[in-house]
Tab-separated table of C-alpha atoms and ligand atoms in Angstrom:
chain	number	residue	atom	x	y	z
A	70	MET	CA	33.354	37.311	-21.196
A	71	SER	CA	33.223	40.553	-23.256
A	72	ASP	CA	31.337	39.227	-26.042
A	73	ILE	CA	28.318	37.960	-23.764
A	74	PRO	CA	26.047	40.830	-24.000
A	75	ASN	CA	22.956	41.910	-21.674
A	76	GLY	CA	25.230	43.177	-19.022
A	77	PHE	CA	25.932	39.499	-17.637
A	78	THR	CA	29.283	40.065	-15.400
A	79	GLY	CA	30.080	36.464	-15.213
A	80	PHE	CA	29.939	34.378	-11.952
A	81	LYS	CA	31.679	35.183	-8.834
A	82	THR	CA	35.036	34.085	-8.768
A	83	HIS	CA	36.562	31.631	-5.977
A	84	GLU	CA	38.191	34.955	-4.412
A	85	ASN	CA	34.865	36.614	-4.278
A	86	PHE	CA	33.162	33.984	-2.131
A	87	GLN	CA	36.200	33.603	0.308
A	88	ALA	CA	35.469	37.330	0.902
A	89	LEU	CA	31.887	36.858	2.123
A	90	PRO	CA	31.812	36.667	5.727
A	91	ASP	CA	30.378	34.119	7.961
A	92	LEU	CA	30.032	31.372	5.664
A	93	PRO	CA	29.152	28.003	7.494
A	94	ASP	CA	31.848	25.797	7.268
A	95	LEU	CA	30.336	23.061	5.466
A	96	ASN	CA	32.683	20.210	5.904
A	97	VAL	CA	31.626	19.354	9.115
A	98	LYS	CA	30.193	15.958	10.168
A	99	TYR	CA	26.671	16.321	11.385
A	100	PRO	CA	25.119	16.113	14.191
A	101	THR	CA	27.578	18.873	14.987
A	102	ARG	CA	29.309	19.163	18.797
A	103	ASN	CA	28.692	16.877	21.238
A	104	TYR	CA	24.674	15.665	20.709
A	105	ASN	CA	23.861	12.396	21.978
A	106	ALA	CA	22.924	10.114	18.995
A	107	LYS	CA	20.697	7.867	21.173
A	108	LYS	CA	18.884	11.106	22.446
A	109	LEU	CA	18.415	12.133	18.997
A	110	ALA	CA	16.998	8.918	17.901
A	111	GLU	CA	14.529	8.794	21.217
A	112	ILE	CA	12.605	11.577	19.274
A	113	PRO	CA	9.349	9.743	18.017
A	114	GLU	CA	8.281	9.889	14.509
A	115	ASP	CA	5.162	11.346	15.123
A	116	GLU	CA	7.066	14.392	17.249
A	117	ARG	CA	9.315	14.617	14.363
A	118	ARG	CA	6.531	15.777	11.872
A	119	TRP	CA	3.269	16.418	13.025
A	120	ALA	CA	1.578	14.097	10.559
A	121	TRP	CA	1.390	10.236	10.386
A	122	VAL	CA	-0.439	7.201	9.370
A	123	GLU	CA	-1.689	5.282	12.124
A	124	VAL	CA	-2.259	1.239	11.862
A	125	ASP	CA	-4.187	-0.457	14.210
A	126	LEU	CA	-3.057	-3.931	14.203
A	127	THR	CA	-5.886	-5.410	16.120
A	128	ALA	CA	-8.437	-4.520	13.127
A	129	ILE	CA	-5.838	-6.826	11.276
A	130	ARG	CA	-5.815	-9.530	13.455
A	131	SER	CA	-9.604	-9.321	13.760
A	132	ASN	CA	-10.137	-9.297	9.859
A	133	VAL	CA	-7.548	-12.060	9.388
A	134	MET	CA	-9.565	-14.009	11.488
A	135	ALA	CA	-13.077	-13.038	10.269
A	136	ALA	CA	-11.814	-14.501	6.600
A	137	LYS	CA	-10.146	-17.578	8.376
A	138	HIS	CA	-13.607	-18.299	10.004
A	139	ILE	CA	-15.308	-17.842	6.379
A	140	ILE	CA	-12.904	-19.991	4.301
A	141	GLY	CA	-13.023	-22.371	7.339
A	142	SER	CA	-10.266	-25.376	8.107
A	143	GLY	CA	-9.044	-27.234	5.150
A	144	CYS	CA	-8.196	-24.022	3.134
A	145	ARG	CA	-5.310	-21.803	3.678
A	146	LEU	CA	-5.091	-18.107	3.592
A	147	MET	CA	-2.323	-15.981	1.756
A	148	ALA	CA	-2.003	-12.511	3.255
A	149	VAL	CA	-1.265	-10.418	0.347
A	150	VAL	CA	1.192	-7.778	1.580
A	151	LYS	CA	2.417	-6.005	-1.639
A	152	ALA	CA	3.043	-2.145	-2.051
A	153	ASP	CA	4.245	-2.295	1.717
A	154	ALA	CA	0.626	-4.009	2.738
A	155	TYR	CA	-1.171	-1.795	0.885
A	156	GLY	CA	0.451	1.119	2.624
A	157	HIS	CA	-0.080	-0.288	6.031
A	158	GLY	CA	3.725	-1.179	6.777
A	159	ALA	CA	4.631	-4.870	5.023
A	160	VAL	CA	6.633	-6.407	7.963
A	161	ARG	CA	4.248	-5.421	10.693
A	162	VAL	CA	1.181	-6.290	9.133
A	163	ALA	CA	3.019	-9.656	7.823
A	164	LYS	CA	3.946	-10.957	11.517
A	165	THR	CA	0.584	-9.753	12.510
A	166	ALA	CA	-1.483	-11.883	9.871
A	167	LEU	CA	0.914	-14.787	10.311
A	168	ASN	CA	0.185	-14.876	14.131
A	169	SER	CA	-3.572	-14.702	13.368
A	170	GLY	CA	-3.986	-17.593	11.127
A	171	ALA	CA	-2.487	-16.657	7.824
A	172	GLU	CA	0.070	-19.167	6.290
A	173	TYR	CA	1.162	-17.739	3.181
A	174	LEU	CA	2.482	-14.258	1.949
A	175	GLY	CA	2.085	-12.678	-1.422
A	176	VAL	CA	4.203	-9.707	-2.649
A	177	ALA	CA	4.631	-7.948	-6.170
A	178	THR	CA	8.368	-7.730	-6.188
A	179	ILE	CA	11.514	-9.417	-5.256
A	180	ASP	CA	12.529	-6.273	-2.939
A	181	GLU	CA	9.150	-6.367	-1.092
A	182	ALA	CA	10.042	-10.321	-0.447
A	183	ILE	CA	13.658	-9.389	1.006
A	184	GLU	CA	12.060	-7.051	3.148
A	185	LEU	CA	10.353	-9.945	4.988
A	186	ARG	CA	13.141	-12.255	4.859
A	187	GLU	CA	15.268	-9.713	6.523
A	188	ALA	CA	12.922	-8.985	9.494
A	189	LEU	CA	13.113	-12.856	9.776
A	190	ILE	CA	9.977	-14.226	8.520
A	191	THR	CA	10.394	-17.697	7.501
A	192	ALA	CA	6.712	-18.143	6.207
A	193	PRO	CA	6.398	-19.058	2.512
A	194	ILE	CA	6.273	-16.060	0.117
A	195	LEU	CA	5.101	-16.160	-3.307
A	196	ILE	CA	6.100	-12.955	-5.853
A	197	LEU	CA	2.477	-12.913	-7.719
A	198	ALA	CA	4.337	-12.123	-10.697
A	199	GLU	CA	7.659	-13.806	-12.854
A	200	PRO	CA	10.518	-11.545	-12.021
A	201	PRO	CA	13.373	-10.673	-14.454
A	202	LEU	CA	15.743	-13.739	-15.214
A	203	SER	CA	18.393	-11.725	-13.698
A	204	ALA	CA	17.196	-11.741	-10.519
A	205	ILE	CA	16.886	-15.509	-10.464
A	206	PRO	CA	19.816	-15.582	-7.611
A	207	LEU	CA	18.224	-13.459	-5.286
A	208	LEU	CA	15.079	-15.806	-5.418
A	209	VAL	CA	17.611	-18.978	-4.374
A	210	ALA	CA	19.307	-17.199	-1.685
A	211	TYR	CA	16.544	-15.965	0.152
A	212	GLN	CA	13.850	-18.893	-0.500
A	213	ILE	CA	11.310	-16.815	-2.294
A	214	MET	CA	8.738	-18.768	-4.571
A	215	PRO	CA	8.457	-16.986	-8.027
A	216	THR	CA	5.258	-17.248	-10.418
A	217	ILE	CA	6.238	-18.669	-13.609
A	218	TYR	CA	4.741	-18.978	-17.046
A	219	THR	CA	7.627	-18.981	-19.180
A	220	PRO	CA	9.933	-21.996	-19.764
A	221	GLU	CA	12.956	-20.024	-19.982
A	222	PHE	CA	12.849	-18.764	-16.504
A	223	ALA	CA	11.739	-22.362	-15.089
A	224	ILE	CA	14.866	-23.765	-16.642
A	225	GLN	CA	16.911	-21.031	-15.302
A	226	TYR	CA	15.428	-20.919	-12.101
A	227	ALA	CA	15.951	-24.545	-12.032
A	228	GLU	CA	19.543	-24.762	-12.978
A	229	GLU	CA	20.348	-21.799	-10.694
A	230	ALA	CA	18.687	-23.971	-7.658
A	231	ASP	CA	20.704	-27.168	-8.926
A	232	ARG	CA	23.950	-25.145	-9.077
A	233	ASN	CA	22.828	-24.298	-5.102
A	234	GLY	CA	21.957	-28.199	-4.192
A	235	VAL	CA	18.574	-26.764	-3.360
A	236	ARG	CA	15.078	-27.195	-4.695
A	237	ALA	CA	13.376	-24.530	-7.046
A	238	PRO	CA	9.745	-24.563	-5.809
A	239	TYR	CA	7.280	-22.318	-7.918
A	240	HIS	CA	3.697	-21.570	-8.624
A	241	LEU	CA	2.430	-21.913	-12.103
A	242	LYS	CA	0.199	-18.811	-13.308
A	243	ILE	CA	-2.741	-19.681	-15.453
A	244	ASN	CA	-4.536	-17.015	-17.952
A	245	THR	CA	-8.125	-18.115	-17.788
A	246	GLY	CA	-9.271	-14.630	-19.149
A	247	MET	CA	-7.614	-11.427	-17.346
A	248	ASN	CA	-5.352	-11.566	-20.116
A	249	ARG	CA	-2.560	-9.884	-17.978
A	250	ILE	CA	0.138	-13.090	-17.449
A	251	GLY	CA	0.156	-16.375	-17.463
A	252	VAL	CA	0.180	-19.604	-19.406
A	253	ARG	CA	-3.046	-20.061	-21.553
A	254	HIS	CA	-5.553	-22.052	-19.553
A	255	ASP	CA	-5.723	-24.498	-22.659
A	256	GLU	CA	-1.721	-24.667	-22.656
A	257	ALA	CA	-0.830	-25.712	-19.420
A	258	VAL	CA	-0.156	-29.353	-19.945
A	259	ASP	CA	2.076	-28.254	-22.808
A	260	PHE	CA	3.951	-25.892	-20.335
A	261	MET	CA	4.405	-28.854	-17.799
A	262	MET	CA	5.481	-31.337	-20.380
A	263	GLN	CA	8.262	-28.447	-21.399
A	264	VAL	CA	9.843	-28.098	-18.318
A	265	SER	CA	8.998	-30.841	-15.677
A	266	PHE	CA	12.171	-32.515	-16.990
A	267	HIS	CA	14.655	-30.620	-14.675
A	268	ARG	CA	14.829	-32.464	-11.300
A	269	ALA	CA	14.817	-29.243	-9.457
A	270	LEU	CA	11.477	-27.767	-10.424
A	271	GLU	CA	9.108	-28.221	-7.796
A	272	LEU	CA	5.312	-27.314	-8.684
A	273	VAL	CA	4.052	-26.203	-5.352
A	274	GLY	CA	0.902	-24.413	-6.309
A	275	THR	CA	-1.398	-23.265	-9.325
A	276	PHE	CA	-3.220	-20.313	-9.724
A	277	THR	CA	-5.204	-17.881	-11.579
A	278	HIS	CA	-6.495	-14.388	-11.178
A	279	PHE	CA	-10.192	-13.307	-11.612
A	280	ALA	CA	-10.599	-9.818	-13.830
A	281	THR	CA	-14.286	-9.288	-12.530
A	282	ALA	CA	-14.897	-10.878	-9.162
A	283	ASP	CA	-15.540	-7.503	-7.699
A	284	MET	CA	-18.316	-7.051	-10.472
A	285	ALA	CA	-22.507	-7.460	-10.428
A	286	GLU	CA	-22.023	-9.457	-13.512
A	287	THR	CA	-21.147	-12.964	-12.970
A	288	LEU	CA	-20.857	-14.383	-16.432
A	289	ASP	CA	-17.025	-13.617	-17.142
A	290	PHE	CA	-16.136	-15.059	-13.814
A	291	GLN	CA	-17.919	-18.198	-14.443
A	292	ILE	CA	-15.982	-18.502	-17.440
A	293	GLN	CA	-12.740	-18.361	-15.579
A	294	THR	CA	-13.668	-20.254	-13.186
A	295	LYS	CA	-14.496	-23.163	-15.607
A	296	ARG	CA	-11.312	-22.651	-17.896
A	297	PHE	CA	-9.402	-22.700	-14.436
A	298	THR	CA	-10.960	-25.963	-13.404
A	299	GLU	CA	-10.767	-27.880	-16.844
A	300	ALA	CA	-6.719	-26.722	-16.674
A	301	VAL	CA	-6.179	-28.289	-13.246
A	302	ASN	CA	-8.252	-31.200	-14.027
A	303	ALA	CA	-6.221	-31.772	-17.357
A	304	MET	CA	-3.107	-31.348	-15.446
A	305	ARG	CA	-4.197	-34.036	-13.264
A	306	ALA	CA	-5.214	-36.270	-15.814
A	307	ALA	CA	-1.995	-35.905	-17.432
A	308	GLY	CA	0.126	-37.034	-14.553
A	309	PHE	CA	1.027	-33.499	-13.071
A	310	ASN	CA	0.202	-32.858	-9.414
A	311	PRO	CA	-0.839	-28.920	-9.358
A	312	GLY	CA	-0.253	-28.529	-5.773
A	313	ILE	CA	-1.769	-25.779	-3.643
A	314	VAL	CA	-4.601	-24.882	-5.969
A	315	HIS	CA	-5.591	-21.006	-5.591
A	316	ALA	CA	-7.550	-18.437	-7.321
A	317	ALA	CA	-9.736	-15.927	-5.157
A	318	ASN	CA	-8.914	-12.919	-4.272
A	319	SER	CA	-10.881	-11.092	-1.259
A	320	ALA	CA	-13.852	-10.491	-3.508
A	321	ALA	CA	-13.922	-13.943	-4.805
A	322	THR	CA	-13.260	-15.133	-1.514
A	323	PHE	CA	-16.199	-13.734	0.226
A	324	ARG	CA	-18.782	-13.739	-2.770
A	325	TYR	CA	-17.978	-17.144	-3.995
A	326	ARG	CA	-17.400	-20.326	-1.774
A	327	GLU	CA	-16.741	-22.396	-4.737
A	328	VAL	CA	-13.507	-20.770	-5.896
A	329	HIS	CA	-11.885	-21.314	-2.828
A	330	PHE	CA	-10.133	-24.648	-3.553
A	331	ASP	CA	-6.784	-25.135	-1.426
A	332	MET	CA	-5.815	-21.344	-0.372
A	333	VAL	CA	-7.532	-17.876	-1.215
A	334	ARG	CA	-5.272	-14.756	-1.575
A	335	VAL	CA	-6.724	-11.730	0.695
A	336	GLY	CA	-5.361	-8.521	0.110
A	337	ILE	CA	-7.871	-5.499	0.735
A	338	ALA	CA	-10.111	-6.934	3.136
A	339	LEU	CA	-7.056	-7.568	5.606
A	340	TYR	CA	-7.259	-4.172	5.727
A	341	GLY	CA	-10.929	-3.808	6.838
A	342	LEU	CA	-11.557	-2.211	3.012
A	343	TYR	CA	-14.131	-3.791	1.048
A	344	PRO	CA	-13.060	-4.649	-2.829
A	345	CYS	CA	-16.958	-3.976	-3.880
A	346	GLN	CA	-20.699	-2.964	-2.233
A	347	GLN	CA	-21.495	-6.815	-2.923
A	348	VAL	CA	-19.177	-7.765	-0.167
A	349	ARG	CA	-20.746	-5.114	2.103
A	350	HIS	CA	-23.004	-7.253	4.104
A	351	LEU	CA	-21.188	-10.430	3.420
A	352	ILE	CA	-18.328	-9.972	6.105
A	353	ASP	CA	-17.700	-7.376	9.298
A	354	LEU	CA	-14.394	-5.612	8.340
A	355	LYS	CA	-12.438	-3.088	10.779
A	356	PRO	CA	-10.513	-0.308	8.827
A	357	ALA	CA	-7.246	-0.468	10.137
A	358	MET	CA	-5.542	2.812	8.585
A	359	SER	CA	-5.955	6.023	10.455
A	360	VAL	CA	-4.505	9.422	9.052
A	361	LYS	CA	-3.714	11.762	11.495
A	362	ALA	CA	-2.109	15.466	12.028
A	363	ARG	CA	-1.332	18.278	14.364
A	364	ILE	CA	-2.189	21.690	13.678
A	365	SER	CA	1.060	23.797	12.621
A	366	ASP	CA	-0.460	27.221	12.767
A	367	VAL	CA	-3.935	28.858	13.492
A	368	MET	CA	-5.071	32.141	12.131
A	369	THR	CA	-7.605	34.780	11.622
A	370	VAL	CA	-8.352	35.786	8.105
A	371	PRO	CA	-10.404	38.817	7.549
A	372	MET	CA	-13.424	38.569	5.460
A	373	SER	CA	-12.787	38.315	1.450
A	374	GLU	CA	-9.149	37.553	2.102
A	375	GLY	CA	-7.984	34.117	0.242
A	376	VAL	CA	-6.074	31.058	1.402
A	377	SER	CA	-3.614	29.060	-0.011
A	378	TYR	CA	-1.970	28.848	-3.868
A	379	GLY	CA	-4.434	30.690	-6.171
A	380	LEU	CA	-6.353	32.268	-3.301
A	381	VAL	CA	-9.502	30.488	-4.608
A	382	TYR	CA	-11.217	30.213	-1.255
A	383	ARG	CA	-12.113	33.150	0.418
A	384	SER	CA	-12.673	33.606	4.433
A	385	PRO	CA	-16.052	34.555	5.319
A	386	GLY	CA	-14.332	36.367	8.229
A	387	SER	CA	-16.105	33.822	11.137
A	388	VAL	CA	-13.784	31.338	10.901
A	389	LYS	CA	-10.406	30.461	11.868
A	390	ILE	CA	-8.023	28.865	9.469
A	391	CYS	CA	-5.809	25.909	10.743
A	392	THR	CA	-2.791	24.829	8.771
A	393	LEU	CA	-1.796	20.898	8.586
A	394	PRO	CA	1.857	20.151	7.745
A	395	LEU	CA	0.946	17.351	4.980
A	396	GLY	CA	-0.446	17.743	1.611
A	397	TYR	CA	-0.035	16.244	-1.899
A	398	ALA	CA	3.300	14.865	-1.864
A	399	ASP	CA	2.127	13.000	1.430
A	400	GLY	CA	-0.613	11.218	-0.608
A	401	LEU	CA	-3.294	13.934	0.352
A	402	GLN	CA	-4.163	14.249	-3.224
A	403	ARG	CA	-4.500	17.631	-4.865
A	404	GLY	CA	-7.769	16.891	-6.415
A	405	LEU	CA	-9.277	16.492	-3.023
A	406	SER	CA	-8.801	20.091	-2.195
A	407	GLY	CA	-12.223	21.722	-0.739
A	408	LYS	CA	-13.886	18.282	-1.176
A	409	ILE	CA	-12.891	16.447	2.351
A	410	GLY	CA	-13.655	16.812	6.037
A	411	ILE	CA	-11.095	17.293	8.730
A	412	ILE	CA	-12.034	15.967	12.084
A	413	LEU	CA	-10.885	18.115	15.089
A	414	GLY	CA	-12.503	17.809	18.498
A	415	GLY	CA	-14.877	15.328	17.141
A	416	GLN	CA	-16.431	17.594	14.880
A	417	LYS	CA	-16.133	17.432	11.018
A	418	CYS	CA	-14.439	20.752	9.930
A	419	ARG	CA	-14.327	21.682	6.249
A	420	GLN	CA	-10.842	21.473	4.320
A	421	VAL	CA	-10.371	24.689	2.450
A	422	GLY	CA	-8.123	26.008	-0.517
A	423	ILE	CA	-5.694	24.311	-2.689
A	424	ILE	CA	-3.974	21.259	-0.993
A	425	CYS	CA	-0.109	22.211	-1.133
A	426	MET	CA	2.592	19.723	-1.485
A	427	ASP	CA	3.468	19.695	2.224
A	428	GLN	CA	0.531	21.647	3.906
A	429	CYS	CA	-3.008	22.375	3.539
A	430	MET	CA	-5.832	24.461	5.293
A	431	PHE	CA	-8.949	23.915	7.264
A	432	GLU	CA	-11.501	26.287	8.167
A	433	VAL	CA	-13.163	26.132	11.916
A	434	ASP	CA	-16.565	27.790	12.362
A	435	MET	CA	-15.936	30.151	15.427
A	436	ARG	CA	-19.830	31.260	15.428
A	437	ALA	CA	-21.937	30.229	18.118
A	438	TYR	CA	-25.312	28.816	17.050
A	439	GLY	CA	-27.595	26.060	18.392
A	440	ASN	CA	-25.900	23.665	21.034
A	441	ARG	CA	-23.166	23.116	18.925
A	442	VAL	CA	-19.737	22.861	20.587
A	443	ARG	CA	-17.389	25.182	19.657
A	444	LEU	CA	-14.230	24.828	18.672
A	445	ASN	CA	-10.935	26.622	19.692
A	446	PRO	CA	-8.053	24.965	17.688
A	447	GLN	CA	-4.714	25.430	18.823
A	448	ILE	CA	-1.077	24.755	17.577
A	449	GLY	CA	-0.691	21.386	18.392
A	450	ASP	CA	-4.166	20.066	18.431
A	451	GLU	CA	-4.567	16.265	16.652
A	452	VAL	CA	-6.697	16.163	13.957
A	453	VAL	CA	-8.028	13.261	11.846
A	454	LEU	CA	-8.053	13.097	7.848
A	455	ILE	CA	-9.034	9.412	7.815
A	456	GLY	CA	-10.582	7.482	10.699
A	457	GLU	CA	-12.835	8.176	13.536
A	458	GLN	CA	-12.806	10.907	16.106
A	459	GLY	CA	-15.734	11.511	18.470
A	460	ASP	CA	-18.914	10.709	16.404
A	461	SER	CA	-17.462	11.706	13.499
A	462	VAL	CA	-15.901	9.349	10.680
A	463	VAL	CA	-14.141	10.353	7.197
A	464	THR	CA	-13.239	7.293	5.306
A	465	ILE	CA	-10.651	6.015	2.527
A	466	ASP	CA	-14.012	5.043	0.341
A	467	GLU	CA	-15.204	8.489	0.607
A	468	MET	CA	-11.974	9.670	-0.594
A	469	ALA	CA	-11.649	7.200	-3.245
A	470	HIS	CA	-15.254	8.540	-4.444
A	471	ILE	CA	-14.409	11.941	-4.481
A	472	LEU	CA	-11.466	10.871	-6.986
A	473	ASN	CA	-13.204	8.613	-8.901
A	474	THR	CA	-10.914	5.587	-8.165
A	475	ILE	CA	-10.601	2.554	-5.852
A	476	ASN	CA	-9.739	2.477	-1.961
A	477	TYR	CA	-6.622	0.338	-3.141
A	478	GLU	CA	-5.128	3.499	-4.644
A	479	ILE	CA	-5.917	5.721	-1.963
A	480	ALA	CA	-4.428	3.314	1.010
A	481	THR	CA	-1.422	2.587	-1.525
A	482	GLY	CA	-0.914	6.358	-2.128
A	483	PHE	CA	0.148	7.598	1.274
A	484	SER	CA	3.739	7.958	0.955
A	485	ASN	CA	6.561	6.996	2.983
A	486	ARG	CA	7.231	10.399	3.919
A	487	LEU	CA	4.432	9.661	6.242
A	488	PRO	CA	5.723	7.605	9.463
A	489	ARG	CA	3.743	4.604	10.407
A	490	ILE	CA	2.732	4.324	14.048
A	491	TYR	CA	1.491	1.274	15.607
A	492	PRO	CA	-0.500	2.171	18.715
B	638	PLP	C1	-3.128	-8.031	-5.388
B	638	PLP	C2	-3.697	-9.537	-5.670
B	638	PLP	C3	-4.529	-10.198	-4.737
B	638	PLP	C4	-5.351	-9.572	-3.589
B	638	PLP	O1	-6.401	-8.799	-4.197
B	638	PLP	P1	-7.696	-7.986	-3.252
B	638	PLP	O2	-8.482	-7.925	-4.076
B	638	PLP	O3	-6.700	-7.125	-2.475
B	638	PLP	O4	-7.980	-9.260	-2.095
B	638	PLP	C5	-4.870	-11.537	-5.298
B	638	PLP	N1	-4.083	-12.031	-6.148
B	638	PLP	C6	-3.130	-11.541	-7.066
B	638	PLP	C7	-2.370	-12.472	-8.122
B	638	PLP	C8	-3.159	-10.344	-6.817
B	638	PLP	O5	-2.135	-9.536	-7.470
């Protein structure tokens, strides 16, 4: 120790620690004493933490029914519930969608599919990509259909199913121009010839995905449609039944009736959000997600004093500063700082100062002018960060616009730290 310079005296020894008074006994089991576990569990999620995401399942039901109405009978609806149903809660949304007319579920990963199976959902579930080979036993065990585009996967999947005495149902992905995943559109027949010898394999569906269904320009969409139709026709001509043929995401479902085929895959529209401007006048959707919080502190900040990190915002003196217990770790992105409205008492107030990790602030104008109702913010008052209150609205689309992104990213961005509440 003597050769360590600069006055370093070494860590405290164990004996030193024991000499310190009143250290809690860290070896206890929590909760301590005789707390009643049931009582503790009864404290509702939105009272454990004054910030939450509220999901209106009747809006989801209404959006599913609107989509069903547009596609008509004879075309199935796949409810795309990947990414925890775009942040809305996969199990609750899946059950609502299935009860409202959806027949199929689409997810991105095996674990998303397993979550639905463990909630006792029995509808067909398609993983919209090819999982790793090593995950194949999970597909068979949970009866989850993979998307397939490599012969290796097809064969290994078939063999695992065979070993278990079950079929190996799958959907074939055809790449018609998005160039993300899939068998090339002019190689679909070759692919089928390579794998179809395996008796367990069962081609349940054939699909593609559009790169530009949400864009004003339509030529690339038409090229993809033509390639897809040709690939499916070639499969049929070669004696392969393509099964359920599907291509349309939300944008294509509402814009292009000609690509409905046997099923459409609707994601964003289920949640009441529009995939693009062009769809706005084609269907009436109801947004399902709100983000709410309760005020955790209220203070008077003298004129010219700053608020939050960097003290960038300065109080004009005529406002009260209200704090909310959510921040960028909850998905309220820091880039929104100073640019969003917070609705209190039906009036839109300005969020001010830098949004912190777990908290943010907004100002309430305390001046009296016109016939404006003056607000009197109190700790515990409910505010709306996304959604409606009185005559005021804040939308996910506004946030997406501020952040130069799309509504999908905002909805999926609210973290699991915010409980999902279904009123
Ligand atoms: C996510 C996804 C969809 C749903 O797209 P939306 O634009 O949300 O309707 C459909 N198909 C595939 C393959 C997807 O990955």
